[in-house]
Amino acid sequence: MSRNALKMVTIGGGSSYTPELIEGYIKRQDQLPIKEIWLVDIPEGEKKLNIVGNMAKRMVKAAGLDWEVHLTLDRREALKDADFVSTQFRVGLLEARVKDERIPGSYGLLGQETNGAGGIFKAFRTVPVILDIVKDMKDLCPNAWLINFTNPSGMITEAIQQYGKWDKVIGLCNVPVMAMMNEPATIGKELKDLTYKFAGIDHFHWHRVWDNSGKEVTMDIINKMYDGSETGLPKNIFDVKFFREQLNQMKMIPCGYHRYYYRQTEMLNHSLEEFNQNKTRAQEVMRIEHELFTLYQDSNLDHKPKQLAERGGAHYSDAACEAIASIYGDKKTHMVVSTLNHGALPDLPSDHTVEVSSIITASGALPLTFGHFQPAESGWIQLMKNMELVIDQAAVTGDYGLALQAFIMNPLIPSGQAAKDLLDEMLVANKKYLPQFADKIKELEDQGVTVHDQVAATIDEHIGQI
């Protein structure tokens, strides 16, 4: 690592989140001796890269810093001798997200970015790309740290470690960050007065909390969840209350995404209401992004606009900056990250990725032991983690049987012929981004599998607005 002249690379640099990343670096200018920031994107993202890249340059200049900000479509040029690489990209752009939402909805199933069929296909599209990036890193920056917040973050981090054989990686999620930002105030405390312990996998974790006298205050926070207090639910999740009796029994706080599993009927009904009204979260993201990029084009704007907080992934980028600063400065910061288990969660294998409270040091994440779950949570986490392992293996090998197994295992996809039909339709719809499944997709097309006309029409309508 270049101790006094850091080279930072962001893949997916044209993302609307990039100003938050730049702001995070600027806030930590005394901790990170940055020399170069490279923002990388693909040709389809070049316009956004130029807009957000020029804003990044204005932000750096306004802060009185002499950092070099480079914009490029050449990933290998950017990666050469990098010290830290962060990834924040979406394979297939928002068009793919529209398909992930609309096609399952046409089967009466949940269409969501990281859960159900949509989450599986996001992993199928993303895993081969992240492994290509890791291959380039081995060649061009073998000593760099990889900070991943490309979703589905846990499955992507698992693939980096298990199939990319790259150990210097930390996966991030903003859900624990938002919980720790919002929950303390509900019980009249500040974060510095509380100890948090999280355990699970990305978008499927639970946590407990203690105050500075050693008293557990988990139930105090749970009680506040039922009096209208703001506890940090991500913007993209419909707010259905958990059953209080369930939380009283588990004595842990589930993450927001557990609603899709604990209140499956209500969440599905809401999703289908939006589907029938021809709405998608992708549309809402498109609206926010259009507003953001209009703002970013203002040559006088040299700071992160407040509208960025409306994106579901707000605070990801600042968490990435803190992880980088903690590794570089051996700060030993407490963060919730995806990393190798190493026994922190004894209900899962020690050599696979989990999302747990960790201490971030110069050697990476040191996970904190959480201990065994009760049978209900243990059963859930073992099913969900093994499903993720099947998804990753299918994404790497292009094995159709494994893809079908993942669909059958997923609690949000009822098994049967409809599940197989949905899998086939989504494979054909995502053909451009699934080279590993090319032979099976050709076979399906030869059999006449296609995206149903009505669904295809609404997809084209939504994509036309992006």
XYZ file of C-alpha atoms in Angstrom:
466
model
C 0.000 0.000 0.000
C 1.293 3.470 -0.894
C 1.309 4.809 2.650
C 1.306 8.502 1.747
C -0.308 8.637 -1.696
C -3.419 6.485 -1.856
C -5.053 5.497 -5.121
C -8.797 4.914 -4.700
C -10.880 3.235 -7.411
C -14.675 3.044 -7.598
C -16.232 0.668 -10.114
C -19.676 1.963 -10.935
C -18.363 5.497 -10.540
C -21.309 6.985 -12.441
C -23.665 5.943 -9.647
C -25.889 8.552 -8.011
C -24.287 7.503 -4.711
C -20.800 8.695 -5.726
C -21.160 12.204 -4.189
C -21.716 10.553 -0.800
C -18.511 8.589 -1.321
C -16.575 11.754 -2.186
C -18.090 13.518 0.825
C -16.972 10.607 2.997
C -13.408 10.881 1.717
C -13.397 14.653 2.260
C -14.657 14.210 5.841
C -11.736 11.851 6.440
C -9.042 13.872 4.659
C -6.915 13.855 7.825
C -7.138 10.048 7.987
C -6.653 9.189 4.321
C -3.709 10.695 2.352
C -5.474 10.381 -0.991
C -3.659 11.288 -4.185
C -5.932 9.862 -6.887
C -9.606 8.927 -7.168
C -10.561 6.905 -10.250
C -14.234 6.610 -11.181
C -14.871 3.739 -13.600
C -17.985 2.881 -15.566
C -19.150 1.151 -18.742
C -19.995 2.831 -22.082
C -23.752 2.758 -21.293
C -23.019 4.721 -18.130
C -20.624 7.248 -19.654
C -23.065 10.183 -19.592
C -23.803 9.713 -15.897
C -20.103 9.160 -15.191
C -19.239 12.515 -16.742
C -21.993 14.313 -14.830
C -21.211 12.835 -11.441
C -17.460 12.889 -12.100
C -17.457 16.611 -12.794
C -19.431 17.144 -9.614
C -16.858 15.068 -7.704
C -14.140 17.363 -9.048
C -16.101 20.420 -7.850
C -16.530 18.873 -4.400
C -12.795 18.191 -4.101
C -11.938 21.700 -5.287
C -14.427 23.301 -2.891
C -12.785 21.394 -0.052
C -9.442 22.932 -0.997
C -7.859 19.585 -1.819
C -5.437 18.749 -4.611
C -6.697 15.217 -5.206
C -6.729 14.068 -8.835
C -10.157 12.808 -9.975
C -9.990 10.611 -13.084
C -12.971 9.399 -15.133
C -12.507 6.344 -17.320
C -14.201 3.461 -19.105
C -10.961 1.461 -18.916
C -11.170 -0.642 -15.771
C -7.680 -2.064 -16.082
C -6.123 1.398 -16.387
C -7.896 2.441 -13.216
C -7.017 -0.684 -11.221
C -3.267 -0.580 -11.819
C -1.535 -0.129 -8.435
C -4.789 0.713 -6.647
C -4.819 0.672 -2.847
C -8.583 0.453 -2.298
C -11.255 -0.653 -4.763
C -14.961 -0.119 -4.042
C -17.725 -1.659 -6.137
C -21.206 -0.118 -6.521
C -22.529 -1.277 -9.883
C -25.767 -2.731 -11.256
C -25.362 -5.215 -14.109
C -28.102 -4.515 -16.646
C -28.761 -1.074 -15.131
C -32.287 -0.163 -14.028
C -33.743 -2.015 -17.018
C -32.789 -5.279 -15.324
C -34.416 -4.151 -12.083
C -37.670 -3.507 -13.929
C -37.607 -7.118 -15.144
C -36.798 -8.397 -11.642
C -39.916 -6.650 -10.364
C -42.394 -7.057 -13.223
C -41.844 -10.672 -14.293
C -42.308 -12.259 -10.815
C -45.289 -9.945 -10.283
C -46.936 -11.407 -13.379
C -46.818 -14.790 -11.631
C -48.421 -13.352 -8.508
C -45.076 -13.359 -6.690
C -42.909 -10.755 -5.028
C -40.772 -8.681 -7.380
C -37.956 -7.192 -5.292
C -34.327 -6.212 -5.800
C -32.608 -8.580 -3.348
C -35.350 -11.013 -2.282
C -37.218 -13.746 -4.108
C -36.691 -14.355 -7.825
C -35.385 -10.820 -8.447
C -32.647 -11.205 -5.860
C -31.580 -14.534 -7.326
C -31.280 -13.068 -10.812
C -29.414 -10.015 -9.577
C -26.825 -12.446 -8.207
C -26.785 -14.471 -11.451
C -25.989 -11.309 -13.424
C -23.481 -9.892 -10.962
C -21.308 -12.793 -9.801
C -19.503 -13.349 -13.150
C -18.719 -9.611 -13.408
C -17.331 -9.336 -9.869
C -15.150 -12.389 -10.494
C -13.773 -10.716 -13.647
C -12.937 -7.669 -11.537
C -11.162 -9.859 -8.980
C -9.194 -11.474 -11.798
C -8.046 -8.016 -12.937
C -7.151 -7.082 -9.361
C -4.959 -10.157 -8.960
C -3.051 -9.016 -12.022
C -2.954 -5.245 -11.457
C -3.313 -4.490 -7.735
C -2.713 -7.711 -5.782
C -2.316 -5.881 -2.466
C -5.495 -3.793 -2.705
C -8.531 -4.075 -0.438
C -11.916 -4.645 -2.092
C -14.888 -2.932 -0.417
C -18.100 -4.289 -1.920
C -21.519 -2.708 -1.648
C -22.919 -4.075 -4.882
C -26.110 -5.981 -4.049
C -26.879 -8.677 -3.135
C -23.865 -7.764 -0.994
C -23.573 -10.960 1.044
C -23.779 -13.294 -1.950
C -21.330 -11.153 -3.909
C -18.854 -11.098 -1.006
C -19.239 -14.879 -0.640
C -18.463 -15.356 -4.342
C -15.389 -13.094 -4.078
C -14.038 -15.201 -1.219
C -15.086 -18.691 -2.291
C -14.702 -18.527 -6.058
C -12.440 -15.511 -6.549
C -10.146 -16.699 -3.731
C -9.695 -13.081 -2.684
C -9.439 -12.643 1.078
C -8.914 -8.875 1.309
C -12.595 -8.049 0.982
C -15.305 -6.548 3.168
C -18.976 -6.483 2.199
C -21.166 -3.618 3.373
C -24.865 -2.977 3.916
C -26.578 0.224 5.018
C -29.359 -1.509 6.977
C -27.349 -1.931 10.225
C -26.008 1.610 9.799
C -29.529 3.028 9.651
C -30.607 0.981 12.684
C -27.701 2.331 14.733
C -28.405 5.883 13.528
C -32.096 5.833 14.436
C -32.696 3.436 17.340
C -30.687 5.095 20.161
C -32.837 8.237 20.167
C -35.996 6.166 20.610
C -34.821 5.230 24.119
C -33.214 8.582 24.908
C -29.647 7.424 24.268
C -26.785 8.197 21.913
C -24.956 5.552 19.898
C -21.770 6.085 21.912
C -23.683 4.955 25.025
C -24.790 1.639 23.477
C -23.192 -1.658 22.445
C -24.696 -3.341 19.393
C -24.239 -6.952 18.340
C -25.539 -8.030 14.913
C -25.526 -11.519 13.446
C -26.919 -13.244 10.362
C -26.390 -12.722 6.657
C -26.903 -9.685 4.451
C -30.535 -8.512 4.541
C -31.316 -11.345 6.968
C -29.789 -10.496 10.318
C -30.916 -9.781 13.859
C -29.387 -7.657 16.617
C -29.282 -7.080 20.366
C -28.338 -3.912 22.260
C -26.857 -3.065 25.682
C -26.383 0.288 27.432
C -23.225 1.531 29.119
C -24.225 0.057 32.481
C -24.355 -3.403 30.949
C -28.152 -3.620 30.919
C -29.696 -5.121 27.807
C -32.075 -2.623 26.191
C -33.184 -4.703 23.195
C -36.736 -5.001 24.498
C -36.875 -1.265 25.255
C -36.178 -0.575 21.562
C -38.685 -3.229 20.491
C -41.357 -1.574 22.639
C -40.654 1.741 20.892
C -41.211 0.080 17.502
C -44.906 -0.024 18.336
C -45.416 3.608 19.378
C -44.530 5.212 16.036
C -40.838 5.853 16.759
C -38.513 6.026 13.737
C -36.196 3.004 13.893
C -34.462 3.269 10.522
C -36.527 1.197 8.084
C -34.988 1.469 4.599
C -36.912 3.698 2.177
C -37.659 0.822 -0.186
C -39.486 -1.442 2.321
C -43.226 -1.205 2.993
C -43.792 -0.754 6.739
C -45.804 -3.646 8.138
C -45.317 -4.160 11.872
C -43.756 -7.407 13.013
C -45.963 -9.546 15.266
C -45.127 -8.274 18.732
C -45.512 -11.722 20.269
C -42.845 -13.068 17.909
C -40.338 -10.372 18.865
C -41.171 -10.811 22.556
C -40.218 -14.465 22.168
C -37.006 -14.031 20.146
C -35.825 -11.002 22.168
C -33.900 -9.749 19.149
C -34.581 -7.045 16.597
C -35.009 -8.351 13.036
C -33.818 -6.295 10.083
C -36.334 -4.549 7.852
C -36.106 -7.209 5.147
C -37.416 -9.871 7.516
C -40.861 -8.434 6.774
C -40.805 -10.280 3.466
C -40.611 -13.554 5.398
C -42.352 -12.875 8.732
C -45.259 -10.965 7.136
C -45.089 -12.590 3.717
C -48.802 -12.327 2.900
C -49.058 -8.607 3.679
C -45.822 -7.747 1.895
C -46.824 -9.769 -1.164
C -50.261 -8.143 -1.261
C -48.672 -4.691 -1.179
C -46.217 -5.670 -3.904
C -49.032 -6.969 -6.097
C -51.072 -3.808 -5.499
C -48.161 -1.801 -6.892
C -47.784 -4.288 -9.749
C -51.459 -3.963 -10.665
C -51.141 -0.171 -10.575
C -48.242 -0.530 -13.020
C -45.784 0.755 -10.407
C -42.304 -0.499 -9.603
C -39.635 0.578 -7.154
C -37.411 0.881 -10.243
C -39.723 3.661 -11.454
C -39.383 5.502 -8.144
C -35.600 5.098 -8.232
C -35.656 6.397 -11.803
C -37.578 9.491 -10.652
C -35.119 10.136 -7.814
C -32.121 9.557 -10.072
C -33.476 11.921 -12.713
C -33.861 14.596 -10.034
C -30.382 13.893 -8.648
C -28.598 13.984 -11.990
C -30.425 17.200 -12.885
C -29.017 18.664 -9.680
C -25.561 17.212 -10.333
C -25.392 19.054 -13.672
C -25.578 22.411 -11.876
C -22.044 23.801 -12.198
C -22.516 25.621 -8.876
C -23.346 22.461 -6.902
C -20.284 21.327 -4.964
C -21.803 19.336 -2.079
C -24.015 16.264 -1.642
C -27.714 17.227 -2.042
C -30.213 16.193 0.645
C -32.324 14.372 -1.971
C -29.723 11.583 -2.048
C -31.089 10.383 1.303
C -34.258 9.284 -0.538
C -32.355 6.487 -2.235
C -32.751 3.165 -0.449
C -28.980 2.773 -0.249
C -28.264 6.026 1.568
C -25.253 5.754 3.926
C -23.632 2.845 2.037
C -20.917 5.106 0.689
C -20.065 6.708 4.004
C -19.801 3.236 5.537
C -17.373 2.307 2.752
C -15.214 5.328 3.574
C -15.191 4.428 7.269
C -14.178 0.837 6.480
C -11.334 2.117 4.309
C -10.182 4.598 6.956
C -10.318 1.918 9.639
C -8.228 -0.508 7.576
C -5.718 2.164 6.584
C -5.395 3.633 10.088
C -5.952 0.394 12.034
C -8.739 2.300 13.834
C -10.464 -0.795 15.221
C -13.898 0.672 14.440
C -16.993 -1.392 15.236
C -18.869 -2.028 11.989
C -21.384 -4.579 10.751
C -19.896 -6.235 7.672
C -19.977 -9.344 5.525
C -16.845 -11.345 6.240
C -15.749 -14.924 6.883
C -17.569 -16.395 9.869
C -14.566 -17.819 11.756
C -16.903 -19.214 14.415
C -18.735 -15.958 15.239
C -22.004 -17.645 14.267
C -21.676 -21.309 15.262
C -24.948 -22.209 13.515
C -23.188 -21.633 10.153
C -19.927 -23.012 8.689
C -16.827 -21.109 9.788
C -15.429 -20.816 6.247
C -18.380 -19.001 4.681
C -19.514 -15.373 4.668
C -21.810 -13.985 7.358
C -22.870 -10.460 8.316
C -21.778 -9.740 11.869
C -20.511 -7.049 14.183
C -16.775 -6.828 13.613
C -13.759 -4.788 14.585
C -12.144 -3.326 11.460
C -8.358 -3.373 11.660
C -5.381 -3.179 9.314
C -5.824 -6.910 8.790
C -9.483 -6.534 7.879
C -12.629 -7.540 9.773
C -12.334 -9.416 13.059
C -15.826 -10.836 13.668
C -17.278 -10.729 17.184
C -18.759 -13.925 18.560
C -22.556 -13.859 18.740
C -23.263 -17.438 19.792
C -26.024 -19.888 18.896
C -29.462 -18.778 17.773
C -32.666 -20.260 19.127
C -34.129 -23.039 16.929
C -36.450 -20.723 14.948
C -33.694 -18.299 13.911
C -31.172 -21.118 13.479
C -33.523 -22.890 11.086
C -34.131 -19.742 9.079
C -30.468 -18.785 8.807
C -29.350 -22.255 7.755
C -31.974 -22.395 5.009
C -31.214 -18.896 3.748
C -27.437 -19.298 3.823
C -27.512 -22.634 2.032
C -29.845 -21.155 -0.567
C -27.279 -18.379 -1.109
C -24.529 -20.971 -1.587
C -26.661 -22.711 -4.220
C -27.309 -19.377 -5.965
C -23.594 -18.530 -6.070
C -22.691 -21.972 -7.386
C -25.351 -21.684 -10.087
C -24.111 -18.187 -10.998
C -20.555 -19.468 -11.413
C -21.302 -22.727 -13.221
C -24.447 -21.898 -15.215
C -25.952 -25.152 -13.927
C -29.694 -25.001 -14.628
C -30.457 -27.696 -12.054
C -28.834 -25.586 -9.350
C -30.779 -22.509 -10.467
C -33.972 -24.556 -10.174
C -32.906 -25.772 -6.724
C -32.451 -22.153 -5.615
C -35.952 -21.272 -6.800
C -37.431 -24.290 -5.008
C -35.544 -23.486 -1.784
C -36.522 -19.819 -1.720
C -39.323 -19.235 0.833
C -40.833 -16.487 -1.338
C -41.256 -18.737 -4.400
C -43.827 -21.554 -4.018
C -42.320 -24.671 -5.595
C -43.987 -26.285 -8.563
C -44.400 -25.828 -12.308
C -45.028 -22.089 -12.009
C -41.661 -21.646 -10.273
C -39.927 -23.461 -13.126
C -41.824 -21.418 -15.716
C -40.804 -18.214 -13.931
C -37.168 -19.303 -13.881
C -37.272 -20.068 -17.615
C -38.920 -16.761 -18.509
C -36.427 -14.770 -16.439
C -33.496 -16.613 -17.988
C -34.684 -15.654 -21.475
C -35.439 -12.067 -20.398
C -31.904 -11.683 -18.976
C -30.139 -13.419 -21.865
C -27.744 -10.526 -22.541
C -26.266 -10.681 -19.032
C -26.187 -14.449 -18.456
C -23.471 -15.919 -20.692
C -22.985 -18.796 -18.259
C -26.534 -19.990 -19.023
C -26.261 -19.434 -22.812
C -26.780 -23.073 -23.817
C -29.849 -23.491 -21.612
C -31.317 -20.182 -22.765
C -30.947 -21.233 -26.424
C -32.683 -24.501 -25.595
C -35.532 -22.616 -23.912
C -35.876 -20.227 -26.845
C -36.000 -23.178 -29.227
C -38.856 -24.498 -27.097
C -40.689 -21.195 -27.558
C -40.099 -19.729 -24.103
C -40.419 -15.956 -24.178
C -41.477 -13.063 -21.984
C -45.268 -12.912 -22.064
C -46.546 -10.165 -24.335
C -48.435 -8.192 -21.693
C -45.472 -8.246 -19.299
C -43.055 -7.397 -22.105
C -45.196 -4.375 -23.008
C -45.185 -3.002 -19.457
C -41.446 -3.663 -19.136
C -40.827 -1.730 -22.359
C -43.048 1.069 -21.035
C -41.067 1.308 -17.787
C -37.702 1.056 -19.518
C -38.758 3.749 -21.952
C -39.079 6.113 -19.019
C -35.532 5.433 -17.746
